[in-house]
Coordinates of C-alpha atoms in Angstrom, one line a residue:
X343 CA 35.7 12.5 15.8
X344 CA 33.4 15.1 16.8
X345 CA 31.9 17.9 14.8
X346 CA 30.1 20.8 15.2
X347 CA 26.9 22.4 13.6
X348 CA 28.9 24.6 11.8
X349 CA 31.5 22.3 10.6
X350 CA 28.7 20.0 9.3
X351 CA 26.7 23.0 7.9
X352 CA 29.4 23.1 5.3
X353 CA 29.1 20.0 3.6
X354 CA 25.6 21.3 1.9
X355 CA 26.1 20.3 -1.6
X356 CA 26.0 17.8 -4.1
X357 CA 29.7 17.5 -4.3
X358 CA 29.9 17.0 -0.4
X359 CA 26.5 15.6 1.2
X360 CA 26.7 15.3 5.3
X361 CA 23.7 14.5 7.3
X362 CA 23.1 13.7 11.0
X363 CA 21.0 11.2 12.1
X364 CA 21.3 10.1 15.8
X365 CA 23.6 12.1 16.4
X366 CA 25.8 10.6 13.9
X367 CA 27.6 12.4 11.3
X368 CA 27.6 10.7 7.9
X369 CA 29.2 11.6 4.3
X370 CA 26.5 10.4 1.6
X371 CA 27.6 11.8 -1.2
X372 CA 28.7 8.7 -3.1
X373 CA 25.2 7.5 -2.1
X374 CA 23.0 10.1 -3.7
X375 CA 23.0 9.0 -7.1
X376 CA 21.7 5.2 -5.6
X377 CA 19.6 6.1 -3.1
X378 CA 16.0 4.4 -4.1
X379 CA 14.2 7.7 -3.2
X380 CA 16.6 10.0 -5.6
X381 CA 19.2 12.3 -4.8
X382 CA 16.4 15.0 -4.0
X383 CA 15.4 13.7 -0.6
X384 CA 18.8 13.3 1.0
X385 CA 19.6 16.7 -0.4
X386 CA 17.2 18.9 1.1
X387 CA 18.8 17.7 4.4
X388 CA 22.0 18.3 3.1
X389 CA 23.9 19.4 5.9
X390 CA 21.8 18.9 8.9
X391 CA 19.8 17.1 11.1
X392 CA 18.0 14.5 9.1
X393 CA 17.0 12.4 11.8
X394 CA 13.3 13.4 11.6
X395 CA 13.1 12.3 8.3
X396 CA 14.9 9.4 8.5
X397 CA 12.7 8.2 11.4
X398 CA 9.6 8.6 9.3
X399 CA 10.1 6.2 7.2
X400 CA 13.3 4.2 7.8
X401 CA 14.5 1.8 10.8
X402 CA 18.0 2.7 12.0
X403 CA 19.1 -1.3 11.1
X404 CA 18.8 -0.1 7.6
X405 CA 21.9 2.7 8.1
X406 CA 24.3 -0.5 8.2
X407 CA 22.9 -1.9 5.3
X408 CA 22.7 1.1 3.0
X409 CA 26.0 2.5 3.8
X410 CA 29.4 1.4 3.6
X411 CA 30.9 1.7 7.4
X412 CA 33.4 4.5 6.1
X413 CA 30.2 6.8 5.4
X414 CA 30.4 7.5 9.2
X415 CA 32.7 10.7 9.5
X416 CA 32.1 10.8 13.5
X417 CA 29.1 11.9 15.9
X418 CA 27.8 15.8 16.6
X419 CA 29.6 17.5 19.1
X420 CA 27.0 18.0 22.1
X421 CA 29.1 21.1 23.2
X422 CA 29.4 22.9 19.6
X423 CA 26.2 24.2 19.7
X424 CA 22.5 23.4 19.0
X425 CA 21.9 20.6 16.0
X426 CA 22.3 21.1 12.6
X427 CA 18.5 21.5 11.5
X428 CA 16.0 23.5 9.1
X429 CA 14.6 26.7 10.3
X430 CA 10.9 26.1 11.4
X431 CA 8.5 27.8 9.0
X432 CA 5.0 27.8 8.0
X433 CA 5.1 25.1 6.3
X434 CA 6.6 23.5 9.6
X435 CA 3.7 24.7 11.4
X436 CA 1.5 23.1 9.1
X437 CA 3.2 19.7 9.4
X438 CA 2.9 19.4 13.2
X439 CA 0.7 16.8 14.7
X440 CA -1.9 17.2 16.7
X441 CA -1.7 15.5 20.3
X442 CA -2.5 12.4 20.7
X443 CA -4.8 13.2 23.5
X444 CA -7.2 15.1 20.8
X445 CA -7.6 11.5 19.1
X446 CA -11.4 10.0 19.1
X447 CA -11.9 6.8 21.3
X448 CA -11.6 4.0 19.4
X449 CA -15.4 2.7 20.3
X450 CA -16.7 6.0 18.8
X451 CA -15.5 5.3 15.3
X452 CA -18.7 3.1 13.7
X453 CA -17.3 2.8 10.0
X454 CA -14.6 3.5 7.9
X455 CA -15.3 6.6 6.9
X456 CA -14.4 7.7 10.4
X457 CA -11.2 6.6 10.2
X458 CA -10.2 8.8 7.1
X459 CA -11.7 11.6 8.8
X460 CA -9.3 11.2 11.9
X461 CA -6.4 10.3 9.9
X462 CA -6.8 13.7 7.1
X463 CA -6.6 15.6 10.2
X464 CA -4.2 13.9 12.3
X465 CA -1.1 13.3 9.3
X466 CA 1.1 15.8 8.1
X467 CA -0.4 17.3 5.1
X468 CA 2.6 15.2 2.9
X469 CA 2.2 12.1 4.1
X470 CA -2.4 12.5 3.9
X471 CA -1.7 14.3 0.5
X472 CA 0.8 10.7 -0.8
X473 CA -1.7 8.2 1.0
X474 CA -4.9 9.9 -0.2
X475 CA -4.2 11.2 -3.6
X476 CA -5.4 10.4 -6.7
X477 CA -4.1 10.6 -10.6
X478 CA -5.5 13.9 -12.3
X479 CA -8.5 14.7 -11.1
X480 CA -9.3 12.1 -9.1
X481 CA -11.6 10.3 -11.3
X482 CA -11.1 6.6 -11.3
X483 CA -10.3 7.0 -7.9
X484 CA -14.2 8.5 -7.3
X485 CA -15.3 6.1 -9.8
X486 CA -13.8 3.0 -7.6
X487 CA -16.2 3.3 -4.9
X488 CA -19.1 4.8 -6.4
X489 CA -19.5 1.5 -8.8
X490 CA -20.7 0.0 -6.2
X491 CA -23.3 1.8 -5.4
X492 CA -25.1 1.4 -8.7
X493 CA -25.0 -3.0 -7.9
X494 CA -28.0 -3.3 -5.7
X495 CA -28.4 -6.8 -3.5
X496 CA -31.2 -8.8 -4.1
X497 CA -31.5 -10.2 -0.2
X498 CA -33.9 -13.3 0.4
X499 CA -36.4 -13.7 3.3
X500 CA -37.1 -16.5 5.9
X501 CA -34.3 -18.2 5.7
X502 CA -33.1 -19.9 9.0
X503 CA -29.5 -18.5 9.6
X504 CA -28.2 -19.5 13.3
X505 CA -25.0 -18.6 12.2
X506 CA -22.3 -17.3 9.0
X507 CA -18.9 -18.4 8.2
X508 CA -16.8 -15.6 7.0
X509 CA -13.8 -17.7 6.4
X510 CA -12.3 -18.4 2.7
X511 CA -9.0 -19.6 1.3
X512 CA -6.4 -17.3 -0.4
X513 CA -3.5 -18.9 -1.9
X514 CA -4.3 -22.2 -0.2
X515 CA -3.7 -20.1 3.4
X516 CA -7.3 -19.9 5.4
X517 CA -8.1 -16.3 6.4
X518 CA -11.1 -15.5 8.7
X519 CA -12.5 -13.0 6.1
X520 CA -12.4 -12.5 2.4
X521 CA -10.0 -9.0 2.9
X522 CA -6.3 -8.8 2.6
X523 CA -4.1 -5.7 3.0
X524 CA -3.3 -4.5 0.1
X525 CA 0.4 -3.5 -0.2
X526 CA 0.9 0.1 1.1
X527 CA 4.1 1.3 1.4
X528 CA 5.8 3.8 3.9
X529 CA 2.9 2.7 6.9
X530 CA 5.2 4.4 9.3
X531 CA 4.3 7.7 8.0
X532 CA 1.1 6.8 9.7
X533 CA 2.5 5.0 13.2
X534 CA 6.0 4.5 14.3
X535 CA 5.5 0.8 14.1
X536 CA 4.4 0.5 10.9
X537 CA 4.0 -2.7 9.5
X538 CA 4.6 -4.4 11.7
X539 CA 1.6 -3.1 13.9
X540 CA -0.1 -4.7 10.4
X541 CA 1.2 -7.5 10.7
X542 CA 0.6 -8.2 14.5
X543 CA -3.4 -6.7 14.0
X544 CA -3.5 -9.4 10.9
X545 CA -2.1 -12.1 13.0
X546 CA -4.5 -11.3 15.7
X547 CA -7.6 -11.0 13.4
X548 CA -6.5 -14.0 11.4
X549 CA -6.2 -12.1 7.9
X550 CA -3.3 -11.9 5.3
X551 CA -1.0 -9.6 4.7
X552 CA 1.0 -8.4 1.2
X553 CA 3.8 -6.7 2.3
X554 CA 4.7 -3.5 0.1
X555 CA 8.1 -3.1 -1.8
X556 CA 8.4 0.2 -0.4
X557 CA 7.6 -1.3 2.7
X558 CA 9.2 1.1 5.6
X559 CA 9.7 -1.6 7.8
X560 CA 12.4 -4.5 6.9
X561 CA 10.5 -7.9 6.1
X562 CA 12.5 -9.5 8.8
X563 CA 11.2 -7.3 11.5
X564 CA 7.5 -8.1 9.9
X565 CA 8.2 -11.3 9.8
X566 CA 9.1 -11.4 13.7
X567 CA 5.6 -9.5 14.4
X568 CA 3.5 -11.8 13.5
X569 CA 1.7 -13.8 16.2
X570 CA 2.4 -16.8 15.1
X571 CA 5.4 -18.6 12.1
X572 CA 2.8 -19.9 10.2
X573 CA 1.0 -16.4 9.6
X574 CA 1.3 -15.7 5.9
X575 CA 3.0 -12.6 4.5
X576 CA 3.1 -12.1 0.9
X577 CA 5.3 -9.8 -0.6
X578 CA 5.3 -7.2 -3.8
X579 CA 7.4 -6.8 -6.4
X580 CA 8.1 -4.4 -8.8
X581 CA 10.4 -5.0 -11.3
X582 CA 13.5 -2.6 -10.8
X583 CA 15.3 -0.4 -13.3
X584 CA 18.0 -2.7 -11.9
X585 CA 17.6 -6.0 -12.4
X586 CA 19.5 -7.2 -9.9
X587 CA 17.6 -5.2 -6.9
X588 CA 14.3 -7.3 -7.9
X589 CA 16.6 -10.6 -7.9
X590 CA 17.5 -9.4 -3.9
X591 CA 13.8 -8.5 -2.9
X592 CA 13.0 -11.8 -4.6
X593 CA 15.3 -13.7 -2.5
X594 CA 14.9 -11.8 0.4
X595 CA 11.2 -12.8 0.7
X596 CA 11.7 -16.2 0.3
X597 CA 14.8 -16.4 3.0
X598 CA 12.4 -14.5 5.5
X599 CA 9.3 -16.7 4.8
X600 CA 7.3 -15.0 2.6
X601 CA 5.1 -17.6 1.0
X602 CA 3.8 -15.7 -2.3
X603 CA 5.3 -12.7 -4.9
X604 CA 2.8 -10.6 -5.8
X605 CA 4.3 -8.6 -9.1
X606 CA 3.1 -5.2 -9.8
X607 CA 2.0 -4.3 -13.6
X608 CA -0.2 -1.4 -13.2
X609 CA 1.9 1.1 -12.4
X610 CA 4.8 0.9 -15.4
X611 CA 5.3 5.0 -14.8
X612 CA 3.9 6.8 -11.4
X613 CA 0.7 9.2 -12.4
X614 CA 0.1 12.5 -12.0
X615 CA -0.8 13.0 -8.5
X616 CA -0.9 16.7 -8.1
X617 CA -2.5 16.9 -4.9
X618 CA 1.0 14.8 -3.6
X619 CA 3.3 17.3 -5.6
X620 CA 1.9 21.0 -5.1
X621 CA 2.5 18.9 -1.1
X622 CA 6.3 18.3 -1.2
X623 CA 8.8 20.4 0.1
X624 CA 11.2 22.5 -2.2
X625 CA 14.8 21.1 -2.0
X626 CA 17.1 23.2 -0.3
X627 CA 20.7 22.0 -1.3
X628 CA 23.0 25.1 -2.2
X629 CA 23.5 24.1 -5.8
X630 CA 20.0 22.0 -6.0
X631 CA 17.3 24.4 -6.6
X632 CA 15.3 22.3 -8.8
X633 CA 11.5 21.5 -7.1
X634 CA 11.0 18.3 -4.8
X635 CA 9.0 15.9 -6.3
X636 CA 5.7 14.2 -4.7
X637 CA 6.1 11.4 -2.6
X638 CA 5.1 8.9 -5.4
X639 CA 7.0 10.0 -8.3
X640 CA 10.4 9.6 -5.7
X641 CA 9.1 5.9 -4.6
X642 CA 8.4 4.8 -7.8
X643 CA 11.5 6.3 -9.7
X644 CA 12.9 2.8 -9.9
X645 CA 10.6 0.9 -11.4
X646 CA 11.1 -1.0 -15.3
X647 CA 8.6 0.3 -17.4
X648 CA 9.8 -2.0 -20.6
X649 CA 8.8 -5.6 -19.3
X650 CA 6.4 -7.6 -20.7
X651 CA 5.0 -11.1 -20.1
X652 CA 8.1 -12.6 -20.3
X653 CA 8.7 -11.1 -17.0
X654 CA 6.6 -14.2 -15.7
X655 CA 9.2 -16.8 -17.0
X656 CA 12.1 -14.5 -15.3
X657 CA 10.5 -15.0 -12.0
X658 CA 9.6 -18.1 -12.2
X659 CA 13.1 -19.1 -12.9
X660 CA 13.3 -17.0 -9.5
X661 CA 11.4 -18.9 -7.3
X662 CA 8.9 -21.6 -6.8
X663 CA 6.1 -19.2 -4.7
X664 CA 2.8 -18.4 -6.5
X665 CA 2.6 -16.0 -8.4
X666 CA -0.2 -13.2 -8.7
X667 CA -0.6 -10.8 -10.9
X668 CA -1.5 -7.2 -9.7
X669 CA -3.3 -4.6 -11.7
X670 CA -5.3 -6.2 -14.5
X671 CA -7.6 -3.9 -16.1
X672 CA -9.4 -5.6 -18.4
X673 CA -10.7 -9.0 -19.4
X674 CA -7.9 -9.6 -22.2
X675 CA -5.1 -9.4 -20.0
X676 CA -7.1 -11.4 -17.2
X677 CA -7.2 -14.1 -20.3
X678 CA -3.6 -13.5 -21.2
X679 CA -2.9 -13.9 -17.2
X680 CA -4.4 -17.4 -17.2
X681 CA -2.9 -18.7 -20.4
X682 CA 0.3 -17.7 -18.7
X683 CA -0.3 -20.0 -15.7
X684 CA -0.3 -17.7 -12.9
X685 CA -1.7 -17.8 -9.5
X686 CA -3.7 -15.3 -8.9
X687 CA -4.9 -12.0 -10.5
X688 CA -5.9 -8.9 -9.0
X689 CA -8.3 -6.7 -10.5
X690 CA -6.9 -3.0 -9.8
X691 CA -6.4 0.3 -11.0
X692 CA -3.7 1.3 -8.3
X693 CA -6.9 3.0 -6.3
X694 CA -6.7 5.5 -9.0
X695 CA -3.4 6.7 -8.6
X696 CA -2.6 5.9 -12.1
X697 CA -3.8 6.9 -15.5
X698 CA -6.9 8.9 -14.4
X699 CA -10.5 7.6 -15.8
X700 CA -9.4 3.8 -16.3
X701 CA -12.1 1.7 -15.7
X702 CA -13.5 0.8 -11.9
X703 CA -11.6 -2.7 -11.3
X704 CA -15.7 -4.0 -10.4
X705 CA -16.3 -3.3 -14.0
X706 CA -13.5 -5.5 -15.2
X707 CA -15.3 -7.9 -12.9
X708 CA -18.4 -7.7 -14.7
X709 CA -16.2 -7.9 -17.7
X710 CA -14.9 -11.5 -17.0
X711 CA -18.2 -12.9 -16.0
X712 CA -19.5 -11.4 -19.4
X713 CA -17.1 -12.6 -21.9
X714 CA -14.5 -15.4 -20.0
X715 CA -16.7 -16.7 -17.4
X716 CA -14.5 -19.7 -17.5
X717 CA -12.0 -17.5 -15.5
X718 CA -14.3 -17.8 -12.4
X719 CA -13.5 -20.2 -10.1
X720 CA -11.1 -21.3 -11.4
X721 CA -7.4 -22.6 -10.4
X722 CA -6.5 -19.1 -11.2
X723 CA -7.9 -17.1 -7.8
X724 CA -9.2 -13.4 -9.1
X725 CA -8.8 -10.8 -6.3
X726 CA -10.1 -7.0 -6.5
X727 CA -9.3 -3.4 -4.3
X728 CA -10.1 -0.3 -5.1
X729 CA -13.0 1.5 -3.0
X730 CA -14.2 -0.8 -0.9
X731 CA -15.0 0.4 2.2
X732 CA -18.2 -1.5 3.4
X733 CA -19.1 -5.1 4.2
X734 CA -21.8 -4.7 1.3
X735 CA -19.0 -3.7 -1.2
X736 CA -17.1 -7.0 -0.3
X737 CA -20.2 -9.5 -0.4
X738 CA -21.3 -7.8 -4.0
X739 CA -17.3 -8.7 -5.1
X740 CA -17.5 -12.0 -3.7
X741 CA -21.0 -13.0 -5.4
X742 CA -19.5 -11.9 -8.8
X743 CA -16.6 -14.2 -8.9
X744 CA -13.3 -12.7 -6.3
X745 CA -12.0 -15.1 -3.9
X746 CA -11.0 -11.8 -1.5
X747 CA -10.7 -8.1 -1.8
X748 CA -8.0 -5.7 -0.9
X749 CA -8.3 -2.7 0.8
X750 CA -4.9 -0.2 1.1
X751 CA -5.8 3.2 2.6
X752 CA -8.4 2.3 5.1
X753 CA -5.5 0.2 6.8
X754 CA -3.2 3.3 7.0
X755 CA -6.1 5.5 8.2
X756 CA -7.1 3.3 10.9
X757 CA -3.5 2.5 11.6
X758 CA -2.7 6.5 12.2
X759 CA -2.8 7.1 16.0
X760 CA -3.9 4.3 17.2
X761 CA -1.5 2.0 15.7
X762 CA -2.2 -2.0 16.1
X763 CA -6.0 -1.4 18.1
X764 CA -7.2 0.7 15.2
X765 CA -6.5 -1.7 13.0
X766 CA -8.5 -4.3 14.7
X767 CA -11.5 -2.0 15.2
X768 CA -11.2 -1.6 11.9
X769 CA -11.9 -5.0 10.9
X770 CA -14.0 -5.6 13.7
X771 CA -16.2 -2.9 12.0
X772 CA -16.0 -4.8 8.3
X773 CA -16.3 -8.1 10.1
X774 CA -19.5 -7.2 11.8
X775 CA -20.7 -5.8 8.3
X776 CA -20.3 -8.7 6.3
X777 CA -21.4 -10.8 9.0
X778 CA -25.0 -8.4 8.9
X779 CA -25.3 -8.5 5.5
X780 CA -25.0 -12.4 4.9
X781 CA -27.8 -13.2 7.0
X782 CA -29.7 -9.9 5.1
X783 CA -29.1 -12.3 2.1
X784 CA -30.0 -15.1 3.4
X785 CA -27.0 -17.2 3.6
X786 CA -24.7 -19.0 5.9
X787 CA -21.3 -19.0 4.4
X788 CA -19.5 -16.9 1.5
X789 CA -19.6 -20.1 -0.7
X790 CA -23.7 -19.7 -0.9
X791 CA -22.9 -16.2 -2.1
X792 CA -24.8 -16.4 -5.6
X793 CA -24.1 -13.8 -8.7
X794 CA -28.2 -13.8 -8.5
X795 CA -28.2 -12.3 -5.3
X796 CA -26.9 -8.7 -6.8
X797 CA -28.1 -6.6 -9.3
X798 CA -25.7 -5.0 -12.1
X799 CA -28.1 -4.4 -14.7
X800 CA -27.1 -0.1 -13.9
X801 CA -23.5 -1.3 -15.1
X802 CA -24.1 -3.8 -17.7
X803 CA -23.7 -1.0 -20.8
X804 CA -20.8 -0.2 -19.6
X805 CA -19.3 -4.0 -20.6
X806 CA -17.0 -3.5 -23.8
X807 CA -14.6 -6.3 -24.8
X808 CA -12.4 -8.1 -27.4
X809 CA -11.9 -11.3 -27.3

């Protein structure tokens, strides 16, 4: 059946919700009230062209799967007229992209600061507002990188070093450097490949990748990116309002190859991210007048905020993977975390996106060495994100007990534009960092990396703990 703009215009509402994507006319309205996103973001392209939108962070595979094949009411009639679609405004304006021609060469960018800076003015002002935004005002996410600039290195002299090894273990899967991507959802926001051009740039670099819950690209399509089957993708989990959703990610993974769950505890209830909401569009349903929400608050509208440890013995029940723990904040859960047998811990904040002025993840670091030192090097492998952004910043985590760090928004930055290639001069950049600053220090490998080689004496009042 065909339709015209006019005929489609109609259906604006809560009570009948049409929206064209493709040029294919779909009734969502039972879908609204489970759509993972909320009701909000289908119903401020209530009624049009949605297509945009839907493109920005969906794959059109996942239309088949989310809706029931009576949702499609027919296509767009080519001769009734232009498309259902918003009326460009200022805001519009503002959220156009800048051509790709205007991009930097990829050889001119020396660090990873210069990736940011191309990125905050290359993405639309929503998606560099929900990538770059922190809780409040932004403190602990300040606070996460400038840590480690009050850790000075203690480098040794006339030491022979022909060579360095930057590879290390993580989960028992080699990786060429101690650096994983730390799960980042909605990548496509930043490249129309998304993960995927992650997961072919980790292949290619010989890194890991944890693959995001709100991951924009379907695992099975990341999965097929890779550059070769043994490449190892580990995926997120948060545990849904809905039980049962987590139980399908869960099984998902595993049935596509992921070969670790890495569940997400420090997020129970999304933070207050202003800079993401004063961002977000206003809704513009007939009988929805209500304010969008940011980004965040709509991805993480889902998630179970009344678990507790017993959550472990759920999953384990689940499935046999590993199991790490993401978003410890202190030394008594990293304790409680290792009593309870897991995997893996990761030392995180959520890049400050959370509660506002908790503690720098490095701190907890220092925290563990302090009071649990048994926790290092352990059969429980302690990973840490949050700030790092030089090859200096990794070695000082390394020397003080993590097997690896994570790093989240330098991957989307360098991943904006430029897709898989800046993601590989990304690393390239790190690589050639770390590489520097182990022969600074006098070592040939990551496993000579001693905690007497840094300096944490401008930190060490900071230590508070009960054990």
């Amino acid at each position: 059946m065909k339709f015209t703009s006019q005929e489609i215009s109609r259906h604006n509402n809560q009570a009948s919700c049409w929206v064209v994507i493709h040029g294919a006319v779909y009734d969502v309205t039972d879908f609204l009230d489970s759509h993972p996103g909320g009701a909000a973001v289908i119903l401020r392209c209530a009624g049009k062209d949605a297509t945009e939108e839907f493109d920005s962070v969906h794959t059109v595979e996942l239309l088949s799967e989310a809706l029931p094949q009576a949702a499609l009411q027919g296509y767009i009639d080519p001769a009734g007229g232009e498309k259902p679609k918003d009326k460009p405004d200022a805001m519009d304006a503002k959220q156009s992209k800048p051509d790709h021609d205007t991009l930097p060469p990829l050889q001119s960018l020396i660090n990873l600061h210069d990736f940011e800076q191309v990125a905050r003015q290359r993405l639309r002002p929503t998606t560099w507002a929900y990538y770059s935004s922190g809780a409040d005002d932004e403190i602990s996410k300040r606070n996460n990188s400038s840590v480690y600039q009050k850790i000075s290195l203690r480098p040794r002299i006339l030491r022979k070093i022909p060579a360095v090894n930057t590879a290390t273990a993580i989960l028992g899967f080699s990786t060429t450097l101690p650096v994983y991507i730390s799960p980042v959802g909605l990548a496509k926001l930043a490249h129309p490949e998304g993960e995927c051009a992650l997961a072919a740039a980790t292949g290619k670099e010989g890194l890991v990748q944890v693959l995001a819950n709100g991951s924009s690209m379907p695992i099975e399509q990341v999965m097929k990116s890779r550059t070769s089957p043994n490449q190892p993708v580990f995926q997120q989990l948060y545990v849904n309002k809905d039980i049962q959703k987590s139980v399908e990610t869960v099984r998902r993974a595993e049935k596509a190859g992921a070969t670790a769950i890495w569940i997400t505890v420090d997020s129970p209830v999304v933070g207050k991210r202003e800079m993401d909401e004063r961002l977000n569009l206003r809704v513009t349903a007939t009988d929805n007048t209500a304010e969008g929400k940011g980004v965040a608050k709509i991805m993480a509208s889902s998630i179970s905020s009344v678990i507790d440890w017993e959550i472990l013995i759920w999953l384990r029940q689940l499935t046999g993977l590993p199991i790490v723990l993401k978003g410890i904040q202190c030394v008594e859960d990293a304790v409680l975390a290792y009593e309870n047998g897991v995997q893996g811990i990761v030392l995180s904040n959520h890049g400050g996106r959370s509660q506002d002025t908790a503690q720098a993840p490095l701190l907890t670091l220092l925290e563990i060495r302090k009071f649990a030192p048994y926790l290092i090097k352990s059969k429980m492998q302690i990973f840490i994100d949050g700030g790092i952004r030089r090859g200096t910043d990794v070695l000082k985590a390394i020397a003080l007990g993590a097997t690896a760090v994570g790093l989240g928004r330098p991957f989307l930055f360098s991943l904006s534009g430029y897709g898989e290639k800046g993601v590989r001069r990304m690393v390239e950049i790190l690589r050639q960092e770390i590489e520097m600053n182990l022969v600074f220090l006098g070592v040939t490998s990551l496993e000579e990396l001693e905690v007497e080689m840094v300096n944490t004496s401008r930190l060490e009042k900071h230590l508070i703990a009960k054990l």
